[in-house]
Structure formats: C-alpha cells, structure tokens
XYZ file of C-alpha atoms in Angstrom:
620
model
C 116.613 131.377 116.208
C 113.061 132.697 116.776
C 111.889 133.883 120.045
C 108.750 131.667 120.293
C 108.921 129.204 123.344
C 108.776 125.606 122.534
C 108.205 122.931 124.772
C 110.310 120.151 125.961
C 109.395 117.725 123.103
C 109.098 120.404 120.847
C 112.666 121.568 121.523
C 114.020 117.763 120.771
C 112.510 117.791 117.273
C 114.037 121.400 116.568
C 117.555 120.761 117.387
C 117.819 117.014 115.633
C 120.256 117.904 112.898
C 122.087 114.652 111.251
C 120.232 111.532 110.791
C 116.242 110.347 109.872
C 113.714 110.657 112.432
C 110.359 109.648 113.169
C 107.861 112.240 114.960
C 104.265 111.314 115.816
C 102.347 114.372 116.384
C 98.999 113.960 117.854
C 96.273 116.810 116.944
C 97.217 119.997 118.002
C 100.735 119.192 119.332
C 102.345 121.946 117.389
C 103.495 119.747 114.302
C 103.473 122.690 111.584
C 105.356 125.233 114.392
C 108.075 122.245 114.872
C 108.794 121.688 111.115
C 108.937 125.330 110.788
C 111.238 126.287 113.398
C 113.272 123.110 112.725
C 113.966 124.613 109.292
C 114.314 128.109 110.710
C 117.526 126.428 112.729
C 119.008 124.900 109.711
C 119.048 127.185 107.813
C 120.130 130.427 110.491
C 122.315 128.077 112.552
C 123.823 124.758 110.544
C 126.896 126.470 108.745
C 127.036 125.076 104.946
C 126.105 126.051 101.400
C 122.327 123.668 101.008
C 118.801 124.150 100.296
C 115.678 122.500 102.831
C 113.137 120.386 100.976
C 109.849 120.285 103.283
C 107.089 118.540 101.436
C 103.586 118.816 102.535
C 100.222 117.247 101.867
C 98.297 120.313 102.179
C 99.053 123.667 99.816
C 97.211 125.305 103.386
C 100.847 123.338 105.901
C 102.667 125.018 102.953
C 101.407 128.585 102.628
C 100.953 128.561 106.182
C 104.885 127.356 106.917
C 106.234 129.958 104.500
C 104.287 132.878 106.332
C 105.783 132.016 109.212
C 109.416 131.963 107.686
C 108.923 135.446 105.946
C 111.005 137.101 108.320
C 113.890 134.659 106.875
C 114.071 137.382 103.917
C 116.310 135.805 101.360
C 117.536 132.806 103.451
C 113.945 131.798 102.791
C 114.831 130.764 99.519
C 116.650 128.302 100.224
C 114.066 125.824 101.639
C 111.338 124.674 98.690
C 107.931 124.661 101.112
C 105.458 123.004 99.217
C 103.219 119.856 98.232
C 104.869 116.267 97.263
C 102.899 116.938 93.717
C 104.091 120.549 93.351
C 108.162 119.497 93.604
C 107.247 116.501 91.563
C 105.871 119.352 89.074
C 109.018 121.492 89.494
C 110.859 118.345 88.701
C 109.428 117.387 85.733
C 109.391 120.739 84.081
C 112.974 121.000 84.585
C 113.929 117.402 83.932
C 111.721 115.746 82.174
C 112.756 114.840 78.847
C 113.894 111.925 79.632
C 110.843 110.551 80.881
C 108.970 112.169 77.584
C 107.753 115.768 79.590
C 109.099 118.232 77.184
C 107.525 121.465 79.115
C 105.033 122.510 81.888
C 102.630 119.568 82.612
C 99.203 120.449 81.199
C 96.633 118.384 84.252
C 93.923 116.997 83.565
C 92.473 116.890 87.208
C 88.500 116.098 86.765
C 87.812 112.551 87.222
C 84.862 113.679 84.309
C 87.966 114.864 81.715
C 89.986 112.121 82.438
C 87.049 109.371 81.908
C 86.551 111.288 78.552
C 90.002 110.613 77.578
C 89.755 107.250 78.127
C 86.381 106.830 76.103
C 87.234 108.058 73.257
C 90.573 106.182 73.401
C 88.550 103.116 73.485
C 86.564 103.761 71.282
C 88.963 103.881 68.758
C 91.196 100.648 69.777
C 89.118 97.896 67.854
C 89.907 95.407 70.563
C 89.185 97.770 73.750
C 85.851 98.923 71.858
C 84.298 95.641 71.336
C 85.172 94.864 75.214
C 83.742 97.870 76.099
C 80.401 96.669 73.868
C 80.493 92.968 75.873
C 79.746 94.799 79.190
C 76.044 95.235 78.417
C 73.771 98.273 78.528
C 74.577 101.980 78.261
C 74.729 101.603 82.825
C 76.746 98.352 82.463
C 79.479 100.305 80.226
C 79.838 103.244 82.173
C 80.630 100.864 84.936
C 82.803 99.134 83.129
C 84.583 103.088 81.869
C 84.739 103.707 85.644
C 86.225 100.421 86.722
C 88.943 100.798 83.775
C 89.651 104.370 85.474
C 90.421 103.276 89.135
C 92.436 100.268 87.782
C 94.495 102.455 85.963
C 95.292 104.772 89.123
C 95.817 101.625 91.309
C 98.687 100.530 89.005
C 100.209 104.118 88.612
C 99.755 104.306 92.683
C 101.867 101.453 92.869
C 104.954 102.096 91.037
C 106.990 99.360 92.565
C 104.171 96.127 93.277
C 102.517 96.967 90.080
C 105.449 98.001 88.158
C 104.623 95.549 85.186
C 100.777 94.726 84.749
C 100.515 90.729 83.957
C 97.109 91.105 82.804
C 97.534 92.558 78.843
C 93.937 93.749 78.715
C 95.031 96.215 81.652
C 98.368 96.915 80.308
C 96.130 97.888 76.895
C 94.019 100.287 78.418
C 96.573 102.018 80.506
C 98.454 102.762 77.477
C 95.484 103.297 75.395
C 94.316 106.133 78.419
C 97.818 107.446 78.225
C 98.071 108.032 74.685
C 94.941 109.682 74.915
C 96.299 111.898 77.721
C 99.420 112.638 75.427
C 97.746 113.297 72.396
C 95.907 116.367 74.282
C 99.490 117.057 75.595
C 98.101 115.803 79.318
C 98.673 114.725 82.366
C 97.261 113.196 85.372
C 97.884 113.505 88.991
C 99.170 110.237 89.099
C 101.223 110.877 86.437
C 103.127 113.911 88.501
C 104.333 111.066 91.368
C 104.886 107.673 88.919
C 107.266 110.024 86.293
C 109.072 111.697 89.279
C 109.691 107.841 90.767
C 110.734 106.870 87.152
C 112.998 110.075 86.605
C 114.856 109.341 89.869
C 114.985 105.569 89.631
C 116.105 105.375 86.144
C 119.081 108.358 86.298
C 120.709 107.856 89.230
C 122.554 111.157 88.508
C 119.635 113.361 88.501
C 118.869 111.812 92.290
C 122.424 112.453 93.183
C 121.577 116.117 92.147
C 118.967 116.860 94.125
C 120.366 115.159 97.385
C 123.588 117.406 96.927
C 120.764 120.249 96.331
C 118.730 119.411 99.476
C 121.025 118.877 102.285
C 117.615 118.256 104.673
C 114.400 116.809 103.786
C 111.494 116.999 105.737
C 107.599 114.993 105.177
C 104.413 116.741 106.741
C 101.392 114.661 106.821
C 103.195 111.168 106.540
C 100.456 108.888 107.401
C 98.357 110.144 104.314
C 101.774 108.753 102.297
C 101.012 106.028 99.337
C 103.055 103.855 97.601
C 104.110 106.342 94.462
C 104.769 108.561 97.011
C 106.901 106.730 99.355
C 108.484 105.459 96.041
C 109.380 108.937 95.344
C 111.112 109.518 98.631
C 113.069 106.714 98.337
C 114.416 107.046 95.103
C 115.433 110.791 96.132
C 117.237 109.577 98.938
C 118.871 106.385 97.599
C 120.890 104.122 99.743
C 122.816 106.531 102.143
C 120.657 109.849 102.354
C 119.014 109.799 105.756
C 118.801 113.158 106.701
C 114.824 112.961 106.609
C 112.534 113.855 109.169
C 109.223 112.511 108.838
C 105.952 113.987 110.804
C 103.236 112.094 111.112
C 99.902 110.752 113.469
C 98.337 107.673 112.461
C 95.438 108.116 113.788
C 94.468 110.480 111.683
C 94.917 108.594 108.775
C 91.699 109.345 106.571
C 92.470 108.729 102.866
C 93.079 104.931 102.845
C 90.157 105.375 99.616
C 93.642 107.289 98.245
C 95.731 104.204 98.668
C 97.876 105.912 101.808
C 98.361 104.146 104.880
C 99.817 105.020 108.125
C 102.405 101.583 107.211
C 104.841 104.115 105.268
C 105.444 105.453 108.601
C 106.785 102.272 109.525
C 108.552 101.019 106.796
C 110.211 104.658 106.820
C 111.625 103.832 110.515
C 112.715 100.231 109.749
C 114.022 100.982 106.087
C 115.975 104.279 107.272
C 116.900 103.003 111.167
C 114.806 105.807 112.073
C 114.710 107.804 115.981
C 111.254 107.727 117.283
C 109.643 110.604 119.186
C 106.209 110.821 119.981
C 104.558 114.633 120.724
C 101.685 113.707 123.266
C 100.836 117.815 124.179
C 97.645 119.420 122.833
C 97.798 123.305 122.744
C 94.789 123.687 120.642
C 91.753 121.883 121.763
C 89.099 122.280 125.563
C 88.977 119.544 127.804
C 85.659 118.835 127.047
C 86.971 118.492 122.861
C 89.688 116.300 123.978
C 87.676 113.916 126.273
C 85.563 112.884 123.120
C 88.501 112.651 121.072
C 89.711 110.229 123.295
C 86.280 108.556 123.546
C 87.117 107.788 119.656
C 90.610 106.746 120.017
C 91.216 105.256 123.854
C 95.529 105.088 122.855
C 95.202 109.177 122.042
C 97.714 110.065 124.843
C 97.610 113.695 126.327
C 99.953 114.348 128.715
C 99.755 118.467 128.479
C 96.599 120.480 127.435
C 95.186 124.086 127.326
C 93.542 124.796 131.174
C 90.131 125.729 129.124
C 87.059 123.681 129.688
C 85.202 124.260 126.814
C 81.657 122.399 125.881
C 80.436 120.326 123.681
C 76.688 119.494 123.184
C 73.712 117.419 120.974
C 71.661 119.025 118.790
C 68.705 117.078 117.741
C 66.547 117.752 115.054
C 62.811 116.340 114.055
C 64.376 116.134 110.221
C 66.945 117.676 108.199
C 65.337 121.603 108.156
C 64.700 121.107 112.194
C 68.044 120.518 111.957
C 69.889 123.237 110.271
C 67.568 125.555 112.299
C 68.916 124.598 115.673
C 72.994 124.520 113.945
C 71.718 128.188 112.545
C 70.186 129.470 115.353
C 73.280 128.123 117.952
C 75.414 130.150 115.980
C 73.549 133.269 116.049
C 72.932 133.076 119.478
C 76.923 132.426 119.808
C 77.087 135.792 117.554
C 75.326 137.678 119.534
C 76.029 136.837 123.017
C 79.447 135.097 122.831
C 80.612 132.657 125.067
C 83.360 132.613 128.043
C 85.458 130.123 126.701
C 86.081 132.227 123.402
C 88.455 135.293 123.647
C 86.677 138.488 122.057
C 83.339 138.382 119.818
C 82.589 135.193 118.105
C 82.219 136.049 113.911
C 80.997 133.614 111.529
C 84.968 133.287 110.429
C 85.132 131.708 113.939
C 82.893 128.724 112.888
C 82.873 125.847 110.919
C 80.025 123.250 109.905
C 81.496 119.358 109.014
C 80.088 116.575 107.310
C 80.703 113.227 106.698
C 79.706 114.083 102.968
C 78.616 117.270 101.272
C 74.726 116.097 101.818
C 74.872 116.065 105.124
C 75.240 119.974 104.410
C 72.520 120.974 102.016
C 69.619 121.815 104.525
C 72.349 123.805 106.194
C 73.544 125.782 103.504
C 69.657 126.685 102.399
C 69.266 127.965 105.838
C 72.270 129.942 105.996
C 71.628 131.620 102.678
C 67.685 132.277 103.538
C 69.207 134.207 107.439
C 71.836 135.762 105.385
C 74.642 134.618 106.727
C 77.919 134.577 105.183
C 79.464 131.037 104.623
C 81.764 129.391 101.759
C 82.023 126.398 100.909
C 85.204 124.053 100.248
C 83.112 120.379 99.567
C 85.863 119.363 97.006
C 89.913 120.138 96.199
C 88.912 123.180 94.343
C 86.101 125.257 93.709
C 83.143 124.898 91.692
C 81.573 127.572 89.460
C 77.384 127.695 90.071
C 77.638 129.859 86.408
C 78.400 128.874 83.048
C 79.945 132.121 82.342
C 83.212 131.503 84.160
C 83.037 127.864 83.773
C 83.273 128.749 79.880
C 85.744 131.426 80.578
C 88.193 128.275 82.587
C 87.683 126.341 79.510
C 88.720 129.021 77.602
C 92.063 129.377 79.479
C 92.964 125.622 79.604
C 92.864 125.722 76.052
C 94.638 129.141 75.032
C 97.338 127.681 77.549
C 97.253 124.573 76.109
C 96.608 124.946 72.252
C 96.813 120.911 71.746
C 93.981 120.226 74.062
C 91.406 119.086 72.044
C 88.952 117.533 75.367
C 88.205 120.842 76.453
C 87.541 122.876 73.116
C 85.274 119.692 72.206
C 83.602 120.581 75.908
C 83.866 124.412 74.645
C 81.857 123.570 71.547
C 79.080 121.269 72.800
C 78.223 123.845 75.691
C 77.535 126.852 72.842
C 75.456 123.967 70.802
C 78.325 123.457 68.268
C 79.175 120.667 66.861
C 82.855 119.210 67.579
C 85.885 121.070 65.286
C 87.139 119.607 62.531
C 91.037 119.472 61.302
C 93.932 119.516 63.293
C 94.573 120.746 66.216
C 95.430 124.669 66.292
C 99.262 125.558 66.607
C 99.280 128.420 68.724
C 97.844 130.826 70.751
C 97.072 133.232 67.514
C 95.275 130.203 66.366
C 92.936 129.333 69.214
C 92.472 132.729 69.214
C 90.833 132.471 65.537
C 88.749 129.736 65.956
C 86.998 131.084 69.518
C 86.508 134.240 67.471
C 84.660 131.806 64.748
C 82.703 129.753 66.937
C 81.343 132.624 68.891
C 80.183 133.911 65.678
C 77.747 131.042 64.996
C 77.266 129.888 68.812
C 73.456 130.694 70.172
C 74.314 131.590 73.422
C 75.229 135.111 73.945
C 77.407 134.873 76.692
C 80.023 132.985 74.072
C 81.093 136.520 72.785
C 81.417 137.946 76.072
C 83.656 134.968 77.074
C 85.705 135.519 73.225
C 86.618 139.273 75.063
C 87.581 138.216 78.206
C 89.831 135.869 76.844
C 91.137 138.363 73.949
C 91.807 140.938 76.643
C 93.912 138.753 78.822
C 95.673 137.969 75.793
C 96.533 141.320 73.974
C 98.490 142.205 77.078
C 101.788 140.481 76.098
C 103.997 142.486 77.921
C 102.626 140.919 81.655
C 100.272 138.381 82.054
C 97.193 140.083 83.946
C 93.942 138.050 84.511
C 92.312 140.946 86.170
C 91.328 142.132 82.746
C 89.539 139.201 81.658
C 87.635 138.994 85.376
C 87.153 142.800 84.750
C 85.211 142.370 80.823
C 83.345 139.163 82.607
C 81.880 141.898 85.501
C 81.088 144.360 82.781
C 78.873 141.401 80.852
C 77.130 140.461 84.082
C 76.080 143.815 84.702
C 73.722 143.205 81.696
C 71.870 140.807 83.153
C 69.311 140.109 85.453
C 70.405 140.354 89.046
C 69.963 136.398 90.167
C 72.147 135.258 86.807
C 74.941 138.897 87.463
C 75.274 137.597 91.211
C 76.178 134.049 90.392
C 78.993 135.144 87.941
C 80.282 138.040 90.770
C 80.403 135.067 93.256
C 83.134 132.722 90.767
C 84.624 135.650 89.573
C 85.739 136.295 93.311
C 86.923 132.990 93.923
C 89.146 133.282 90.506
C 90.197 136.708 91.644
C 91.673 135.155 95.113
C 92.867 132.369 93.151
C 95.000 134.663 90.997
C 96.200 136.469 93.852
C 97.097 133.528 95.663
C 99.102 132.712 92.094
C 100.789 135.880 92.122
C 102.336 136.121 95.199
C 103.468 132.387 95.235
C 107.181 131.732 94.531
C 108.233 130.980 91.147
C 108.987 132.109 87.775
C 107.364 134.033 85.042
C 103.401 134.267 85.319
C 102.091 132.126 82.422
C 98.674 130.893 81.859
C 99.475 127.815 82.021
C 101.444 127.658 85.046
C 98.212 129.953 86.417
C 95.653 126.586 85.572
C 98.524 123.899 86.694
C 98.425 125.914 90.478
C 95.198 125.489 89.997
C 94.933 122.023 89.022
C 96.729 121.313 92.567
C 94.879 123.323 95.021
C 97.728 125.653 95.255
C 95.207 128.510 94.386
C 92.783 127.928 96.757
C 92.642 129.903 100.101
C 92.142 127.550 103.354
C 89.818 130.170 104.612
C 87.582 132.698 103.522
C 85.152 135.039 105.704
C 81.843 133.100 106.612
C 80.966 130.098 108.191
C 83.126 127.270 106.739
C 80.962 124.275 105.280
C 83.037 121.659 104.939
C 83.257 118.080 104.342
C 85.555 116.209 107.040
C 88.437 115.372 104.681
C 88.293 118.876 103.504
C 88.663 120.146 107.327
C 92.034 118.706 107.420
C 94.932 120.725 108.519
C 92.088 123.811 109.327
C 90.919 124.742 113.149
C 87.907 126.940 114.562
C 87.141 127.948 117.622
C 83.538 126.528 116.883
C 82.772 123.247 115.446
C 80.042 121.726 114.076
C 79.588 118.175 112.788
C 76.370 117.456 111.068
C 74.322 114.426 110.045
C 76.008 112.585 113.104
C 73.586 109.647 112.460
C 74.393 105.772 111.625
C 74.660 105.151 107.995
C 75.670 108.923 107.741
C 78.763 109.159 109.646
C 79.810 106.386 110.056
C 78.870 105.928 105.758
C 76.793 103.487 105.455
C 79.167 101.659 102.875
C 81.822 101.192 105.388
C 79.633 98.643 107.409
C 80.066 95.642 108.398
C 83.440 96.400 107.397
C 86.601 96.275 109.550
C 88.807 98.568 107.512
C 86.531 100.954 106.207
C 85.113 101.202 109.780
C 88.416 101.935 111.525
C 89.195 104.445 108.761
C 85.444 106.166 109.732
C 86.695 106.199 113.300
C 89.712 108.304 112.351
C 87.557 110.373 110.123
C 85.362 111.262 113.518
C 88.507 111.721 115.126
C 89.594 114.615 112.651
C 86.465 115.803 112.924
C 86.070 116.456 116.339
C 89.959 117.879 116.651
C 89.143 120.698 114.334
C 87.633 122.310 117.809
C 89.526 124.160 119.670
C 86.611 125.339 122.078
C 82.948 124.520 121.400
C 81.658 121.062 119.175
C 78.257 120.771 118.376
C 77.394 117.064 117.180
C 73.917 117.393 115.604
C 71.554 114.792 114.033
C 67.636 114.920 112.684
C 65.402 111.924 114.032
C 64.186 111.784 110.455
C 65.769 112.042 106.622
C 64.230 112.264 103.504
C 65.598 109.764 101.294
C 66.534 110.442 97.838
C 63.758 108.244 96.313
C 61.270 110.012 98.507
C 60.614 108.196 101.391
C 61.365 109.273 104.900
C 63.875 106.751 107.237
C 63.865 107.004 110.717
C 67.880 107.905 111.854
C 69.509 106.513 114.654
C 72.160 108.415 116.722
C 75.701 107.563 115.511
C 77.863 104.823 117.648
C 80.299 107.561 118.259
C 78.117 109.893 120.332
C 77.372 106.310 122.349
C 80.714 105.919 122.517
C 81.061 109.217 124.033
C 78.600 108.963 126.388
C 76.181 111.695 124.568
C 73.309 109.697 124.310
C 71.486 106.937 125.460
C-alpha cells in the first residue's frame, strides 16, 4: 500500500472491504485521495481474480484518480476509472443490440442539434406539426420546440417514475425526437443512462456479468446523482450486490436544474443498509476561506484544518470596467509581489476568476486580454471555437465518422451558402468524401477547400488514425490570412490539439474518429486546467482548486440569480452554489461587485451587495 499518510477517518474509509458504505466528504477532506487509495488496497492487498468499477461525475476525479494509480503498472487495469456516462458508453458499444445500439454511439450533445432533430421530426408528423402551428407566433413556437425538449429529458431522467408517459401527445413526440435521433444514427446523453438502465433491467444475465466482472464498485460525486442514474446503479447491483461505496457531500449539491439531488444519498443508505461515515477535516482551504464557508452553511463541521490564515477581501467597483480593473490589477500586484500565505511566486495558473454565469465575466475577460494576460476559459462542458474554420473542420469530422448524419452536413451546407443535399444519405467514408469534394467546388467561401484538405489528409492515412495532419493543413491555411482571422484559428486549433492528446493517451481501443468526437461529446477531451488565469463559471469550478480565488458579480440578482428568488429551492441550491464557490480557495478569495451594471436593454441599475457577503459579515 502507498506510503502517503492518511488520517484517522481517512484510514476507516481505506480499509472497509465487504459491504456498502456511505462517506460524506466535506470540501477538501481528501475525498479523491480516499477513493484512490481505497482502490489501491483492493486491488494490491484483497487476494482474488476481479476488476474495480469507480464511477465519477467529473472526466477531471477520473484523469486525476488514474494519475495517481500509474504506479499500479498493469494492476491498473483492472479498475475502469471513469464517468457514469463513459461506462454506460462502454456498455452499450459492447452490448447493445439488444436495446437497438448496433455500434459506437454517435452523440448528439448541443442542446441547438438536438432541438433541430426534433423540428424537423415535427414537422413531418401531420399531427405534431399542426400542434406545433396552434402555439402562435414564430416566439410562441420556439417556446413551445423548447418546452417539448426538456419534457423529453425529464421522462428519459426518470426511467422508473416516468417509465410509461400517460399523456400520448408526450409519448408522440418522444418517439417522434427519437426516430429523428435514429435516423441520423444518434444519440443523446440521456440516451447513454436510460439504455444502460434498460440493458441491465431487462437481461438480468448481462447484470449478473458485470457484478461477477466488478467485484467493488465505487460512486464519486453522489449528491449530483439523478434518477437514470441511480436507476443504473441499482440495476447493476440487483438484489444482493452491496459491495458499493458511495462518496458524497450534500451540501454541495449544485445541479438540482440536472434533476440530481442529494436524496440518492439517502435512499442509497436505507435501500442498501448502508455504514455511515462522515469526513469533517479540511486539508485544502485558510481559516479565513473556511470561516465564510461556514458563514454559508452554519452545519459545515470542521474539526481539523490547515494552520494557514489566509485572507479574504471586497472589491468594489463604480461599474462593471471599475470592476475588472481592481480583480486585474489585485492579481498583478499578487504577481509581482506575492503574498506570505502562498508558497513560491504566485503565476496566473495559480488563479482563478468565478461567476455565477459567464456575464458576470465579460468585463473581466476584455481587461485581461487588453493587459495581456494569459487566461482560458471553460464557461461550458466543452470548448467553443471563436472561428469558423475549425468549427467547419468539427463538422466535417462528425460527419466522415458518422456517414448517416444528415443534421450536421445540412449545418455543413448552409454555412458555405449551399443549399441542403439531395438523395440519400452517403454510405461510407469514400462517399462523404465525394460529396465535400463537390460542395467545396461550388461553395463561396474559400476556407471550404481548405477544410476539404484537412479532412482528406486525416483520411488518406489509413494505416493510423493521426489528427495532427488535418490541425497541421488548417495552420498552413491560416497562415494566409490576415493576422486577427490566422490567430483565432491557432487559438481552436490548440484546444483540438490538447483534446487529441488527451484522446490518445486515454485507455481504450483502436483510435477511430468516431470514438475521437464521442470523448469529445463527454468532456473526456477537455483538460481541467490550462496555463492562465482560469475564468470560470461556478458549476464549471467544480472538482478544480487555486490558491487564488475570485468570485465576481457578487451582487443580488447576480449571485444569488435573480430567477431563483423568492424561491425556497432554487435559493437553497444558490446557497450551495456560493458554497462551491468559495471552497475552490485554498488561500486568498476575493468577492468583488460594481455599484452599477449596464443592463442589456441599455439602462444602468444600481446593484446591491449580495446577502452572502451580509451573511458573512463583509459588508454593512
């Protein structure tokens, strides 16, 4: 067993071998070095032949647990680390033709692909159309398009209470939206959980398979679990598996707009006659971090904490630009001079920049870029391209991996001013190959050509898949061009480099395209950090810590929203939001408001301080 001390409470977790158990792990007790050394035990001390399933919520609790279990060598492979959604993935690509998946899952991730889907579904189902036409105006129908959309991922979310729709208009457009999906041989992320559960459920003999596989199962992150997901879990484990560990900390439950709920944690300890232990030691955060951490949640016990005081401080701006100057300038006075609580220089790597939502961030990110100062971004699950260049060139991909998906050659077309193609839909990947030749023949914009290379010379290498050469033909176009349009395409074509490094030295089987835009599709891709100041929004923060922290816009109607007001619920779940915010520390926080905001209609609104810095005693 490793070498690395553990603390009492820490050391009770480790060595629990037979049996489920229930660990609450407050921020920064250690949660990700206990499920890691836990599995390091089983599988160096537990005699047996069996495999360790540890399924996180994060790809960054994944990557980050497999790092630290490299020095396992081979034994290594015997524990799957990895999201709920990737081993759901696995599953299905192995399993699932009897729930109708034939190969790798093709996703359709983009809430803007998948509300396509479901237009044009509707649009041709008579019934569904002239519903759609009742609504009212071209606003009115979207609304209605959008409604449609969450309904459907409300029932798939609830495998078990929604199992059977009653209502046959919903039951119509779910299978209408699913057809469509099919027909472009597609998926959703919903669909990854609710065709797991239905695998498992339904063939009680591929559920006895894995449980004889997986000897040990353990859940990271369980109070972001949802129904389909706690579905899943139980239909793994059956009547009489219980060796599950289960990690969790409910008050940092912050996606209850993702149907999870701390309750799974629960229903988990009554359902499986769970142990309870509670880890109530924070080794990552400064006093001063933890006494307005507490300030937001007065049952946050700490019985053990780093002897570091730490700070934390207001910032308060005249408006939005006063107030990125004084974030800016704080952490270029922290660059230069450093600070006693922070071990060696402080780097822009060492700080991060939260908000509530990504516009809490702009005025920010305009300041850092004018100073010069690195910073990336990570305001949604994956990144988004500024250029149309290697937007086109992802398009490109999903189709040559996915010859049947008609959305995104339609989305191809329209973007190069071409009208949609006609016929069926090609066969192969010699075929796609044809008819990008032929539209970038006729297309107006020059860049279509350029893309037509990139994607030739990723695909003339049959031998071994290499993107490289296709990133490599996209650098040589942008050097044609001026420098603000070449700098914008460098900037993606980094983040899709790291992306397909990150792919590459993943676990798994044979590089495909396909399985290259599926990683994707889940995150698995994406690096938790880059160098630069991190600007992130709070849910993206997650999981991530910085010596420096700080949280922006901290202004009523800002954080806490303004559309969780007035509401008990919502509000609680803005509380926990603050909560994660402010544990991301682990020296210095910064909570920083302007006295003024410009409104998006133009006017400007004078901005109160948020209840939580009264509630921590930082203002008046």
């Amino acid at each position: 067993m490793t070498k690395a001390r553990l603390s009492a409470q820490q050391a009770t977790v480790v060595e629990h071998v037979e049996g489920a158990l229930l660990v609450i792990a407050g921020p920064g007790s250690g949660k990700t070095r206990v499920l890691t050394e836990r599995i390091r035990r089983l599988l160096t001390v537990i005699p047996g032949h069996f495999r360790v399933l540890a399924l996180t919520f994060t790809n960054k609790a994944a990557n980050e647990m497999k790092e630290r279990l490299s020095d396992l060598g081979d034994v290594r492979q015997r524990a799957f680390v990895g999201t709920l959604h990737s081993f759901c993935l696995d599953m299905l690509t192995e399993r699932g033709k009897l729930v109708g998946v034939t190969s790798l899952p093709h996703i359709f991730e983009q809430f803007s692909d998948r509300k396509e889907i479901l237009h044009k579904a509707v649009l041709q189902d008579p019934l569904l159309s002239d519903e759609l036409d009742r609504a009212g105006d071209a606003k009115a129908r979207n609304k209605r398009l959008d409604d449609w959309l969450q309904g459907i991922s409300w029932v798939k979310a609830h495998p078990i209470t929604c199992e059977f729709p009653t209502d046959d208009l919903d039951k119509r457009v779910i299978e209408t939206y699913d057809a469509g999906l099919r027909a472009c041989d597609a998926y959703d992320f919903d669909d990854l959980l609710l065709l797991a559960y239905r695998l498992l459920s339904s063939y009680p003999k591929i559920a006895d398979f894995y449980r004889r596989l997986y000897k040990f199962v353990c859940i990271d992150e369980a109070q972001d679990l949802n129904e389909a997901q706690y579905a899943v879990l139980t239909a793994l484990c059956g009547e009489d598996f219980k060796n599950v560990l289960m990690v969790g900390d409910p008050k940092q439950s912050i996606y209850g707009f993702n149907t999870s709920s701390p309750d799974y944690m629960w229903r988990f300890r009554d359902e499986f006659g769970a142990g309870e232990i509670e880890l109530t030691e924070n080794f990552r955060s400064s006093s001063a971090v933890v006494q307005v951490a507490r300030s937001l949640e007065p049952h946050y016990l700490v019985e053990a904490q780093l002897p570091i005081p730490g700070a934390v401080s207001v910032l308060v701006g005249i408006d939005e630009t006063d107030e990125a100057h004084k974030v800016v300038d704080e952490i270029q006075r922290l660059i230069s001079s450093g600070h006693e609580d922070i071990e060696g220089n402080v780097t822009p790597s060492n700080c991060a920049i939260l908000g509530r939502t990504r516009y809490a961030l702009m005025a920010i990110e305009t300041e850092l870029k004018e100073r010069g100062i690195s910073y990336y971004k990570r305001l949604t699950a994956n990144h988004e391209n500024e250029s149309a260049t290697v937007d086109e060139f992802q398009l490109a991909l999903r189709v040559l991996a996915n010859p049947r998906d008609r959305l995104h050659l339609t989305a191809l077309a329209k973007k190069w001013k071409l009208s949609e193609p006609k016929g069926p839909a090609p066969a192969n990947e010699q075929e796609v190959r044809l008819i990008f030749s032929a539209m970038a023949n006729v297309a107006k914009e020059g860049r279509a050509s350029a893309i037509v290379d990139a994607i030739d010379a990723v695909a003339r290498q049959t031998q071994r898949l290499d993107l490289m050469l296709g990133i490599k033909s996209l650098r040589a176009f942008a050097d044609s061009l001026p420098e603000v349009e070449r700098l914008v395409i460098y900037e993606d074509l980094a983040v899709l480099q790291q992306e397909w490094d990150q792919y590459l030295r993943s676990d798994g089987a044979a590089r495909t395209i396909a399985g290259f835009m599926s990683s994707k599709a889940l995150g698995a891709t994406q690096q938790a950090s880059r160098d630069g100041v991190a600007l992130l929004t709070v849910h993206s923060s997650k999981g991530l810590e910085f010596d420096v922290v700080f949280i922006a816009g901290m202004a009523d109607g800002v954080f806490p929203d303004y559309r969780a007001q007035g509401k008990k619920k919502e509000m609680a779940e803005e509380a926990r939001n603050a909560f994660v915010a402010v544990t991301r520390s682990k020296r210095l926080l910064y909570l920083s408001f302007p006295k003024r905001r410009m409104m998006p209609w133009g006017d400007e609104k004078r901005q109160q301080p948020s209840c939580y810095l009264r509630q921590a005693g930082l203002v008046e």
